[in-house]
Coordinates of C-alpha atoms and ligand atoms in Angstrom, one line a residue:
Chain A
M12 CA 146.9 153.1 110.7
K13 CA 149.6 150.5 110.6
V14 CA 150.0 148.6 113.8
G15 CA 153.3 146.9 114.9
V16 CA 153.2 144.2 117.5
C17 CA 156.3 143.2 119.3
I18 CA 156.5 139.6 120.4
K19 CA 159.1 137.4 122.1
R20 CA 159.5 133.7 122.4
V21 CA 159.8 132.7 126.1
P22 CA 159.8 129.5 128.1
G23 CA 156.2 128.5 128.8
S24 CA 154.8 129.8 132.1
D25 CA 154.6 126.2 133.4
S26 CA 158.3 125.5 132.7
R27 CA 160.7 124.5 135.3
I28 CA 163.7 126.8 135.3
N29 CA 166.7 125.2 137.0
V30 CA 169.7 127.2 138.1
G31 CA 172.4 125.8 140.3
D32 CA 174.3 127.9 142.8
D33 CA 176.8 130.1 141.0
A34 CA 175.3 129.0 137.6
Q35 CA 176.1 131.0 134.5
G36 CA 172.4 131.1 133.6
P37 CA 169.3 129.0 133.7
D38 CA 169.2 125.6 131.9
L39 CA 166.7 126.1 129.1
A40 CA 167.5 122.9 127.3
D41 CA 164.2 121.2 128.0
V42 CA 161.7 124.0 128.3
G43 CA 158.7 124.4 126.0
W44 CA 158.6 127.7 124.1
E45 CA 155.5 130.0 123.8
V46 CA 154.7 133.4 122.6
N47 CA 155.0 135.6 125.7
P48 CA 151.5 135.7 127.2
Y49 CA 151.3 139.5 127.4
D50 CA 152.3 139.7 123.8
S51 CA 149.3 137.6 123.0
F52 CA 147.1 140.3 124.5
A53 CA 149.0 142.9 122.3
L54 CA 148.5 140.8 119.2
E55 CA 144.8 140.2 119.9
E56 CA 144.2 143.9 120.3
A57 CA 146.0 144.7 117.1
L58 CA 143.9 142.1 115.2
Q59 CA 140.7 143.5 116.8
L60 CA 141.7 146.9 115.5
Q61 CA 142.2 145.4 112.1
E62 CA 138.8 143.7 112.2
S63 CA 137.0 146.9 113.2
G64 CA 138.7 148.8 110.3
A65 CA 140.8 151.0 112.6
A66 CA 144.0 149.3 111.6
S67 CA 144.9 148.8 107.9
D68 CA 147.8 146.5 108.5
V69 CA 149.4 144.5 111.3
V70 CA 153.1 143.6 111.3
V71 CA 154.8 141.4 113.9
F72 CA 158.3 142.3 115.1
T73 CA 160.7 140.1 117.1
V74 CA 164.4 140.2 117.9
C75 CA 165.5 136.6 117.6
G76 CA 167.4 134.0 115.6
P77 CA 165.8 131.4 113.2
E78 CA 164.8 129.4 116.3
G79 CA 162.0 131.9 116.7
D80 CA 160.3 131.2 113.4
A81 CA 157.9 128.5 114.8
K82 CA 156.5 130.9 117.4
I83 CA 156.3 133.7 114.8
R84 CA 154.2 131.4 112.6
D85 CA 151.9 130.8 115.6
A86 CA 151.4 134.6 115.8
L87 CA 150.8 134.9 112.1
A88 CA 148.2 132.2 112.2
I89 CA 145.9 134.0 114.5
G90 CA 143.0 135.9 113.0
K91 CA 139.4 135.7 111.9
R92 CA 138.3 133.8 108.8
G93 CA 138.2 136.0 105.8
K94 CA 140.5 138.6 107.5
C95 CA 144.2 138.3 107.0
G96 CA 145.6 138.6 110.5
A97 CA 149.1 140.0 110.6
S98 CA 150.4 140.4 107.1
K99 CA 154.0 139.6 107.8
A100 CA 156.7 139.3 110.4
V101 CA 160.0 141.1 110.7
R102 CA 162.7 139.1 112.5
L103 CA 165.6 141.3 113.6
D104 CA 168.6 139.1 113.5
D105 CA 172.3 140.1 113.4
P106 CA 175.3 138.7 115.3
A107 CA 175.9 142.3 116.5
F108 CA 172.6 142.1 118.4
A109 CA 173.8 139.3 120.7
G110 CA 174.0 140.2 124.4
S111 CA 172.0 143.5 124.0
D112 CA 170.4 144.8 127.2
A113 CA 167.0 146.3 127.2
I114 CA 168.1 149.7 125.8
G115 CA 169.9 147.8 123.0
V116 CA 166.8 145.7 122.1
A117 CA 164.7 148.9 122.2
R118 CA 167.0 150.6 119.8
I119 CA 166.7 147.6 117.4
L120 CA 162.9 147.5 117.6
A121 CA 162.6 151.3 117.3
A122 CA 164.7 151.3 114.1
A123 CA 162.6 148.5 112.6
V124 CA 159.3 150.2 113.6
K125 CA 160.5 153.4 111.9
K126 CA 161.6 151.6 108.8
E127 CA 158.2 149.9 108.4
G128 CA 156.3 153.2 108.9
I129 CA 154.4 151.9 111.9
D130 CA 151.8 154.3 113.5
M131 CA 151.1 152.4 116.7
V132 CA 153.1 149.8 118.5
I133 CA 151.4 147.4 120.9
A134 CA 153.7 145.3 123.0
G135 CA 153.2 143.1 126.1
K136 CA 153.7 144.9 129.4
Q137 CA 156.6 142.6 130.1
S138 CA 158.1 139.4 128.9
I139 CA 157.9 136.5 131.4
D140 CA 161.6 135.5 131.1
G141 CA 163.5 138.7 132.0
D142 CA 160.4 140.3 133.7
S143 CA 162.0 143.7 133.2
A144 CA 159.1 145.6 131.7
Q145 CA 161.5 148.1 130.1
V146 CA 161.7 147.6 126.3
P147 CA 158.4 149.2 125.1
A148 CA 158.7 152.4 127.0
M149 CA 162.3 152.7 126.1
M150 CA 161.3 152.2 122.4
A151 CA 158.8 155.0 122.8
E152 CA 161.4 157.4 124.2
I153 CA 163.9 156.5 121.4
L154 CA 161.2 157.2 118.9
G155 CA 160.0 160.4 120.7
W156 CA 156.5 159.0 120.9
P157 CA 154.1 159.0 123.9
S158 CA 153.6 155.7 125.7
V159 CA 151.0 154.3 128.0
C160 CA 151.9 151.2 129.9
E161 CA 149.8 148.4 131.3
V162 CA 146.7 149.2 129.4
T163 CA 143.5 147.3 130.1
D164 CA 141.1 149.1 127.7
L165 CA 141.8 150.8 124.4
E166 CA 139.6 152.9 122.1
V167 CA 140.7 154.1 118.7
D168 CA 138.8 156.7 116.8
G169 CA 140.8 157.8 113.8
S170 CA 144.0 159.2 115.2
A171 CA 142.4 159.9 118.6
I172 CA 143.4 157.2 121.1
K173 CA 142.1 156.6 124.6
A174 CA 143.9 154.1 126.8
W175 CA 142.8 153.0 130.3
R176 CA 145.5 152.0 132.7
A177 CA 145.5 151.0 136.4
A178 CA 147.0 153.8 138.5
G179 CA 147.8 153.2 142.2
S180 CA 145.2 152.1 144.7
G181 CA 142.7 150.6 142.4
K182 CA 142.2 153.8 140.4
R183 CA 141.9 153.7 136.6
E184 CA 143.1 156.5 134.5
V185 CA 142.0 157.4 131.0
V186 CA 144.8 158.8 128.9
A187 CA 144.1 160.6 125.6
L188 CA 146.9 160.5 123.1
S189 CA 147.4 160.8 119.4
L190 CA 149.4 158.7 116.9
P191 CA 152.2 157.7 116.7
C192 CA 152.3 156.0 120.1
V193 CA 153.4 152.9 122.1
I194 CA 150.9 151.0 124.2
T195 CA 151.7 148.1 126.5
A196 CA 149.1 145.4 127.1
D197 CA 148.0 144.0 130.4
K198 CA 145.7 141.1 131.1
G199 CA 142.1 142.2 130.9
L200 CA 142.6 144.1 127.7
N201 CA 141.0 141.2 125.7
T202 CA 140.8 137.4 125.5
P203 CA 143.4 136.2 123.0
R204 CA 142.2 133.6 120.4
Y205 CA 144.0 130.4 119.4
P206 CA 145.2 129.8 115.9
T207 CA 142.7 127.9 113.7
L208 CA 143.6 125.3 111.1
P209 CA 143.0 127.7 108.1
G210 CA 145.0 130.3 109.9
I211 CA 147.9 127.9 110.4
M212 CA 147.8 127.1 106.7
A213 CA 147.7 130.8 105.7
A214 CA 150.5 131.6 108.1
K215 CA 152.8 129.2 106.2
R216 CA 152.6 131.5 103.1
K217 CA 153.2 134.8 105.0
P218 CA 156.7 136.3 104.8
I219 CA 159.1 136.4 107.7
E220 CA 161.6 139.1 106.6
V221 CA 165.0 138.8 108.2
V222 CA 166.5 142.2 108.8
D223 CA 170.0 143.0 110.0
A224 CA 171.7 146.0 111.5
G225 CA 172.9 147.2 108.1
A226 CA 169.4 147.1 106.6
L227 CA 168.1 149.1 109.7
G228 CA 170.9 151.6 109.3
L229 CA 171.8 150.9 113.0
D230 CA 175.1 151.8 114.4
T231 CA 176.3 148.5 115.8
S232 CA 178.3 150.1 118.5
T233 CA 175.0 151.1 120.2
V234 CA 173.6 147.5 120.5
G235 CA 174.9 144.1 121.6
A236 CA 177.0 143.0 124.6
S237 CA 179.6 145.7 124.2
A238 CA 177.0 148.5 124.5
A239 CA 175.1 146.8 127.4
L240 CA 175.1 148.9 130.6
V241 CA 173.4 146.1 132.6
T242 CA 175.1 142.8 133.1
V243 CA 174.2 139.7 135.1
A244 CA 177.1 138.8 137.3
K245 CA 175.6 135.7 138.9
W246 CA 172.5 133.5 139.0
S247 CA 171.0 131.7 141.9
P248 CA 168.0 129.5 142.7
P249 CA 165.2 131.1 144.7
P250 CA 165.9 131.2 148.4
A251 CA 164.7 128.0 150.1
R252 CA 161.6 128.4 152.3
P253 CA 161.7 127.1 155.8
Q254 CA 160.0 123.7 156.4
G255 CA 156.2 124.2 156.7
R256 CA 153.9 122.8 159.3
I257 CA 150.4 121.3 159.0
L258 CA 148.2 122.1 161.9
E259 CA 146.1 119.2 163.0
G260 CA 143.0 118.8 165.1
D261 CA 139.4 119.8 165.0
A262 CA 138.6 122.9 163.0
S263 CA 138.0 125.4 165.7
A264 CA 141.2 124.3 167.6
V265 CA 143.3 124.5 164.5
V266 CA 141.9 128.0 163.6
A267 CA 142.7 129.3 167.1
E268 CA 146.2 127.8 166.9
L269 CA 146.8 129.4 163.5
I270 CA 145.9 132.9 164.7
T271 CA 148.1 132.5 167.8
L272 CA 151.0 131.3 165.7
L273 CA 150.6 134.1 163.2
R274 CA 150.6 136.6 166.1
D275 CA 153.1 135.2 168.5
E276 CA 155.5 133.0 166.5
A277 CA 155.5 134.6 163.0
K278 CA 154.6 138.0 164.4
V279 CA 152.7 139.0 161.2
L280 CA 149.4 140.0 162.9
Chain B
M1 CA 181.5 163.0 139.6
A2 CA 178.1 161.4 140.3
S3 CA 177.8 160.3 143.8
G4 CA 175.1 159.6 146.4
I5 CA 171.6 158.2 146.2
L6 CA 168.4 159.8 144.9
V7 CA 165.2 158.2 146.2
V8 CA 161.9 158.7 144.3
C9 CA 159.4 159.1 147.1
E10 CA 155.9 158.3 146.1
H11 CA 153.0 159.6 148.2
E12 CA 149.3 159.2 148.6
D13 CA 146.8 161.8 149.8
G14 CA 149.8 164.1 150.4
A15 CA 151.7 161.7 152.7
P16 CA 154.7 159.7 151.7
K17 CA 154.0 156.0 151.0
K18 CA 155.5 153.2 153.0
T19 CA 157.8 152.4 150.1
A20 CA 159.3 155.9 150.4
Y21 CA 160.5 155.0 154.0
E22 CA 161.6 151.6 152.9
L23 CA 163.8 153.0 150.2
L24 CA 165.1 155.9 152.3
S25 CA 166.2 153.6 155.0
K26 CA 168.0 151.3 152.5
A27 CA 169.5 154.3 150.7
R28 CA 171.0 155.5 154.1
S29 CA 172.7 152.2 154.7
L30 CA 174.0 151.9 151.1
A31 CA 175.2 155.5 151.1
A32 CA 177.1 154.9 154.4
E33 CA 179.2 152.3 152.4
L34 CA 179.2 153.9 148.9
G35 CA 179.7 157.5 150.1
G36 CA 177.7 160.5 149.1
D37 CA 174.4 162.0 150.3
V38 CA 170.9 160.7 150.3
S39 CA 168.4 163.0 148.6
A40 CA 164.8 162.6 147.7
V41 CA 162.5 163.7 144.9
V42 CA 158.8 164.1 145.3
I43 CA 156.6 164.5 142.3
G44 CA 153.2 166.1 142.6
S45 CA 151.9 167.9 145.7
A46 CA 152.8 166.3 149.0
N47 CA 154.2 167.2 152.3
A48 CA 157.9 166.6 151.5
A49 CA 159.7 168.4 154.3
N50 CA 159.5 165.5 156.8
L51 CA 161.6 163.3 154.6
G52 CA 164.6 165.0 156.1
E53 CA 163.9 163.2 159.3
Y54 CA 164.4 159.9 157.4
G55 CA 167.8 160.8 156.1
A56 CA 167.2 163.0 152.9
S57 CA 169.5 166.0 152.9
V58 CA 167.7 167.7 150.0
V59 CA 164.1 167.1 148.8
Y60 CA 163.6 168.0 145.2
T61 CA 160.0 168.8 144.3
A62 CA 158.1 168.9 141.0
D63 CA 154.6 170.2 141.8
G64 CA 151.9 170.5 139.1
S65 CA 148.7 168.8 138.1
E66 CA 150.5 167.1 135.2
F67 CA 152.5 165.1 137.7
S68 CA 149.5 163.5 139.6
S69 CA 150.7 160.2 138.1
D70 CA 152.8 159.0 135.3
G71 CA 150.0 158.1 132.9
T72 CA 151.6 160.2 130.2
G73 CA 155.3 159.7 130.9
S74 CA 155.7 163.2 132.5
W75 CA 157.7 161.8 135.4
A76 CA 160.7 161.1 133.2
S77 CA 161.2 164.9 132.7
A78 CA 160.8 165.6 136.4
L79 CA 163.2 162.9 137.3
A80 CA 165.7 164.0 134.7
A81 CA 165.6 167.5 136.2
A82 CA 166.2 166.1 139.7
I83 CA 169.1 164.0 138.4
V84 CA 170.8 167.1 136.9
E85 CA 170.5 168.9 140.3
A86 CA 171.4 166.0 142.6
D87 CA 174.0 164.3 140.3
P88 CA 173.5 160.9 142.0
A89 CA 175.2 157.6 141.2
V90 CA 172.1 155.6 142.2
V91 CA 168.4 156.3 141.8
L92 CA 165.9 154.2 143.7
G93 CA 162.2 154.0 143.1
A94 CA 159.5 151.5 144.1
A95 CA 158.4 149.0 141.5
S96 CA 155.0 150.8 141.1
V97 CA 153.0 151.3 138.0
D98 CA 154.3 154.9 137.8
I99 CA 157.9 154.0 138.2
R100 CA 157.5 151.1 135.7
S101 CA 156.2 153.7 133.2
A102 CA 158.8 156.4 134.0
F103 CA 162.1 154.7 134.6
P104 CA 162.6 153.1 131.1
R105 CA 162.0 156.5 129.4
L106 CA 164.3 158.1 131.9
A107 CA 167.0 155.5 131.3
V108 CA 167.1 156.2 127.6
R109 CA 167.0 160.0 128.1
I110 CA 170.0 160.1 130.4
G111 CA 171.8 157.0 129.1
A112 CA 171.4 155.0 132.3
G113 CA 171.2 151.3 132.8
M114 CA 168.2 150.0 134.8
A115 CA 167.4 147.0 136.9
S116 CA 163.7 146.3 137.5
D117 CA 161.8 144.9 140.5
C118 CA 164.8 144.3 142.6
T119 CA 164.3 142.4 145.9
D120 CA 167.7 143.1 147.3
L121 CA 170.5 145.6 147.0
F122 CA 174.0 145.1 148.4
I123 CA 177.6 146.1 147.9
Q124 CA 180.2 143.6 146.8
D125 CA 183.8 144.7 146.3
G126 CA 182.7 148.3 146.4
V127 CA 180.1 147.7 143.6
L128 CA 176.3 148.0 144.1
I129 CA 174.7 144.7 143.1
A130 CA 170.9 144.3 142.6
R131 CA 169.4 140.9 143.1
R132 CA 166.2 140.5 141.1
P133 CA 163.8 137.7 140.3
M134 CA 163.6 136.5 136.7
Y135 CA 161.4 133.8 135.1
A136 CA 158.7 134.7 137.6
G137 CA 161.0 134.2 140.6
K138 CA 162.1 130.7 139.5
A139 CA 165.7 132.2 139.3
F140 CA 167.4 135.2 140.7
A141 CA 170.0 137.2 138.9
D142 CA 172.7 139.5 140.5
V143 CA 172.9 142.5 138.2
S144 CA 175.4 145.2 138.0
I145 CA 175.1 148.4 136.1
S146 CA 178.1 150.2 134.5
S147 CA 176.6 153.6 133.6
S148 CA 177.6 156.6 135.8
V149 CA 174.1 156.8 137.1
A150 CA 172.0 153.7 137.5
L151 CA 168.3 153.2 138.0
Y152 CA 166.8 150.5 140.3
S153 CA 163.1 149.8 140.9
V154 CA 162.6 147.9 144.1
R155 CA 159.7 145.5 144.9
P156 CA 157.6 146.9 147.8
N157 CA 158.1 145.3 151.2
S158 CA 161.7 144.2 150.3
F159 CA 163.2 146.4 153.0
P160 CA 162.0 147.4 156.4
G161 CA 161.1 151.1 156.8
A162 CA 163.3 152.6 159.4
A163 CA 162.3 154.9 162.2
P164 CA 163.2 158.6 161.8
V165 CA 166.8 159.6 162.5
G166 CA 166.2 163.3 163.0
G167 CA 167.6 165.8 160.6
S168 CA 166.0 168.2 158.2
A169 CA 166.0 168.6 154.5
T170 CA 166.3 171.6 152.2
V171 CA 163.3 171.7 149.9
S172 CA 164.4 172.5 146.4
P173 CA 161.7 173.0 143.7
L174 CA 162.6 171.8 140.2
S175 CA 162.0 173.6 137.0
V176 CA 160.8 171.0 134.5
S177 CA 160.4 171.3 130.8
H178 CA 158.3 168.6 129.1
S179 CA 159.3 166.6 126.1
E180 CA 157.1 166.6 123.0
A181 CA 156.0 163.1 123.6
E182 CA 154.7 164.0 127.0
L183 CA 152.7 166.9 125.7
A184 CA 151.1 164.6 123.1
S185 CA 149.3 162.7 125.8
K186 CA 147.0 163.8 128.6
I187 CA 145.1 162.2 131.5
V188 CA 141.4 163.0 130.8
G189 CA 139.7 161.0 133.5
V190 CA 140.2 159.1 136.7
E191 CA 137.8 156.3 137.7
A192 CA 137.8 155.7 141.4
P193 CA 137.8 152.1 142.7
K194 CA 134.6 150.7 144.2
S195 CA 136.2 150.4 147.6
E196 CA 139.3 152.0 149.0
T197 CA 141.9 149.4 149.6
I198 CA 145.7 149.3 149.8
D199 CA 147.3 148.3 146.5
L200 CA 147.9 144.6 146.5
T201 CA 151.5 145.1 145.4
E202 CA 152.2 147.1 148.5
A203 CA 149.9 145.2 150.9
N204 CA 151.4 143.7 154.0
L205 CA 148.6 141.2 154.6
I206 CA 146.7 139.4 151.8
V207 CA 143.9 136.9 151.8
S208 CA 143.3 135.3 148.4
G209 CA 140.6 133.0 147.2
G210 CA 140.6 130.3 144.5
R211 CA 138.2 128.9 142.0
P212 CA 136.3 126.8 144.6
V213 CA 135.0 130.0 146.3
D214 CA 132.6 129.5 143.4
S215 CA 130.9 132.9 143.1
S216 CA 131.4 136.6 143.8
E217 CA 128.7 136.3 146.6
N218 CA 130.9 133.7 148.3
F219 CA 133.9 136.1 147.9
D220 CA 131.8 138.6 149.8
R221 CA 130.7 136.0 152.3
L222 CA 134.0 134.1 153.0
I223 CA 137.1 136.0 151.7
R224 CA 136.4 139.7 152.1
P225 CA 135.2 139.4 155.7
L226 CA 138.2 137.4 156.7
A227 CA 140.5 140.0 155.0
E228 CA 138.6 142.8 156.8
A229 CA 138.9 141.1 160.2
L230 CA 142.7 140.8 159.7
G231 CA 143.1 144.2 158.1
A232 CA 144.2 142.5 154.9
T233 CA 143.8 143.1 151.2
V234 CA 141.9 140.7 149.0
G235 CA 143.5 138.7 146.2
A236 CA 142.4 135.9 143.9
S237 CA 143.7 133.2 141.6
R238 CA 143.4 133.6 137.9
A239 CA 140.8 130.8 137.8
A240 CA 138.6 132.8 140.2
V241 CA 139.1 136.0 138.2
D242 CA 138.4 134.4 134.9
A243 CA 135.3 132.9 136.3
G244 CA 134.1 136.4 137.3
Y245 CA 134.2 135.8 141.0
A246 CA 136.8 138.6 141.6
P247 CA 137.9 141.6 139.5
H248 CA 141.1 141.5 137.3
N249 CA 142.9 143.9 139.5
E250 CA 142.8 141.4 142.4
Q251 CA 144.5 138.6 140.4
V252 CA 147.8 137.4 141.9
G253 CA 150.3 135.6 139.8
Q254 CA 152.3 135.5 136.6
T255 CA 149.6 137.4 134.6
G256 CA 148.4 139.4 137.6
K257 CA 150.0 141.2 140.5
V258 CA 153.3 140.3 142.0
V259 CA 152.9 140.6 145.7
N260 CA 155.4 140.6 148.6
P261 CA 153.5 140.7 151.9
S262 CA 154.4 139.5 155.3
L263 CA 151.4 137.2 155.3
Y264 CA 149.7 135.5 152.4
I265 CA 146.7 133.3 153.0
A266 CA 145.8 131.1 150.1
A267 CA 142.2 129.8 150.5
A268 CA 141.4 127.0 148.1
I269 CA 144.2 127.8 145.8
S270 CA 146.1 124.8 144.3
G271 CA 149.5 126.5 144.1
A272 CA 149.9 126.3 140.3
I273 CA 153.4 127.5 139.2
Q274 CA 151.8 130.7 137.6
H275 CA 150.1 131.6 140.9
L276 CA 153.3 131.0 142.9
A277 CA 155.0 133.3 140.5
G278 CA 153.1 136.2 142.0
M279 CA 153.4 135.4 145.7
R280 CA 156.4 133.1 146.4
T281 CA 158.4 135.8 148.1
S282 CA 155.7 136.3 150.8
R283 CA 157.3 136.0 154.2
V284 CA 154.7 133.7 155.7
I285 CA 152.3 131.7 153.6
V286 CA 149.2 130.0 155.0
A287 CA 147.5 127.4 152.8
I288 CA 143.9 126.3 153.5
N289 CA 143.1 123.4 151.1
K290 CA 141.0 120.3 151.4
N291 CA 143.5 118.2 149.4
P292 CA 146.5 117.4 151.5
E293 CA 148.5 116.7 148.3
A294 CA 147.9 120.3 146.9
P295 CA 151.2 121.8 145.7
I296 CA 150.6 125.0 147.7
F297 CA 151.4 123.0 150.9
Q298 CA 155.0 122.6 149.7
H299 CA 155.4 126.4 150.0
A300 CA 153.3 127.0 153.1
T301 CA 154.6 128.1 156.4
Y302 CA 151.4 126.9 158.0
G303 CA 148.9 124.6 156.5
I304 CA 145.3 123.6 157.3
V305 CA 143.8 120.7 155.5
G306 CA 140.2 121.6 155.5
D307 CA 137.2 123.1 153.7
I308 CA 137.3 126.9 153.2
F309 CA 133.5 127.0 153.7
E310 CA 134.1 125.8 157.3
I311 CA 137.6 127.2 158.0
C312 CA 137.2 130.8 156.7
P313 CA 134.2 131.8 158.8
L314 CA 135.9 130.3 161.9
L315 CA 139.1 132.2 161.2
T316 CA 137.1 135.4 160.8
E317 CA 135.4 134.8 164.1
E318 CA 138.6 133.9 165.9
A319 CA 140.4 137.0 164.5
K320 CA 137.6 139.2 165.7
R321 CA 137.5 137.4 169.1
Q322 CA 141.3 137.9 169.6
G323 CA 141.0 141.5 168.5
I324 CA 143.3 141.2 165.5
G325 CA 143.4 144.0 162.9
R326 CA 142.3 146.6 165.4
Ligands
FAD17 C1 150.1 131.8 130.7 C2 149.4 131.5 132.0 C3 149.3 132.4 133.0 C4 148.7 132.2 134.2 N1 148.6 133.2 135.1 C5 148.1 133.0 136.3 C6 148.1 133.9 137.3 O1 148.5 135.1 137.2 N2 147.5 133.7 138.5 C7 146.9 132.4 138.8 O2 146.4 132.2 139.9 N3 146.9 131.5 137.8 C8 147.4 131.7 136.6 N4 147.4 130.8 135.7 C9 146.5 129.6 135.9 C10 147.1 128.5 136.7 O3 147.8 127.6 135.9 C11 146.0 127.7 137.5 O4 145.0 127.3 136.5 C12 145.2 128.6 138.5 O5 146.1 129.2 139.4 C13 144.3 127.7 139.3 O6 143.5 128.4 140.2 P1 143.0 127.8 141.6 O7 144.1 127.3 142.4 O8 142.1 128.8 142.2 O9 142.0 126.6 141.1 P2 142.1 125.1 141.0 O10 143.3 124.7 140.2 O11 140.8 124.6 140.6 O12 142.5 124.6 142.5 C14 141.6 124.7 143.5 C15 142.2 124.2 144.8 O13 141.3 124.3 145.8 C16 141.2 123.1 146.5 N5 139.8 123.0 147.0 C17 138.6 122.7 146.3 N6 137.5 122.9 147.0 C18 138.0 123.3 148.2 C19 137.3 123.7 149.4 N7 136.0 123.6 149.5 N8 138.0 124.1 150.5 C20 139.4 124.1 150.4 N9 140.1 123.7 149.3 C21 139.4 123.4 148.2 C22 141.6 122.0 145.6 O14 142.1 120.9 146.3 C23 142.6 122.7 144.7 O15 143.9 122.6 145.3 C24 148.0 131.0 134.4 C25 148.1 130.0 133.5 C26 148.7 130.2 132.2 C27 148.8 129.1 131.2

């Protein structure tokens, strides 16, 4: 079984994102970049499948320019001593991809996954920049594969897959499916490792293949800004919160005051 | 030409969920401006007829055991069938796990654009605009969709659920054919939660505990009784979850649940940017923290500088004394 892991470089979860009123987009000049945290769960799961013998190969996919290479190397560096980790990365890069919406990105990734002969795709449940949670399931639909989203436990026995997902109201569902398929990773699936020094050295020698629309056989009219159905018209900062109030006094008086305020002033109780 | 609004109404134990009423009421006011009818689609077995009283003129139903949830992507086919019948310009659903699983597949299948987890929908120059948080709510984007039918998932508690307006709906069963991908997967088990609680993402009142709660016993002693006294749902910070004091599904934040309640009580939670990511749109935030400099106070509507081991039991007592949550 060949596993594909989709990763994305995103501003770190602790970054400040500043947008002014009527801004054209957030100012990302000073942010620190990271591999999207949910993608780290996806990668870790793929590597564990490799280490258990269930996966024969792990390939990392990303839609990005050369600025993404450093984070790709981080992903390629993770793995256990003596095991190879991901064997290579495929970076999907073409001027025609610029401005793609989620369906466009899904088309690009689906074409690449097909070309590489991937049997199972594991992706993060969402990337923490756009927060759309759309691309992996779209990719599955384009490929005609089943998908299970927000998986917190995965069992692979040959081509028989079991995936646990949180359904509504605290229930957990067990979904049985077969290859090929798309899985999206939620927190709780595993605990991602950090790269080790030998891993970082090894990652330097792993290939990052740059693949364009032509090599994918992708019709460029189906991707990029001109094909996008979804456009951002305007950005704004989060709405300001009203000035807060610290309640002072001895504990029991403060507690009584709080309950009264919540009931009578805020009207939330 | 496509017109009108189709609302995906989710239900629990046969009754429509609160989000169904929130979306129907928003759909009614949008349709008044955009034109067209409001219709509803109900997937799985539920009492659908009363949705007419909330403004739906037709309720499309897809009943069958394969539709109990969207674990296998089966909802996309049901929704596609409803869209063929209703021919809407706009489809609304709650940003629930099932909609998050179904809408992206549906979008590809019918060639529709999609906006996720919207917190507002409004009309500007005759065009429907969706406002949605990005970068974990550090920025908001106003999004427009150019396809003839557009999909929007809406964060629960974003709109008030209106009272019934009277009216009745025609119930129209759908005939659904499944895609091969859907047939290739099957739900083979459902594990029930230890205790029945409202989904955090839909909860109206939440009490969350942080790392200093210090054990799962203390969660049971301090946080859960306070939540129970208020009629609230329990949440936790990642630090508390990773330490094993609370289960994963109670984590609030960037890598946990995004919640949108009327009241969020943060007990001994510092207010790290990743925690704020999950709760910053809460209408009222109460911070209980012994450090007056804790960042959470900058976001709090009301703050108490104090020790949770003292404050939480007192709050629980006071809530009971004043008969809250009953
Ligand atoms: C990629 C990434 C994703 C993350 N995702 C999340 C997420 O989803 N959710 C999340 O919560 N965090 C997340 N974090 C972690 C986050 O950065 C913080 O570490 C975490 O939120 C801290 O939890 P805490 O506030 O409970 O604990 P602490 O940081 O330890 O803060 C405890 C607070 O309690 C106060 N306190 C101490 N004792 C008492 C007492 N007796 N009474 C009253 N107050 C007291 C302290 O003053 C302090 O403010 C993420 C981090 C990363 C890097």
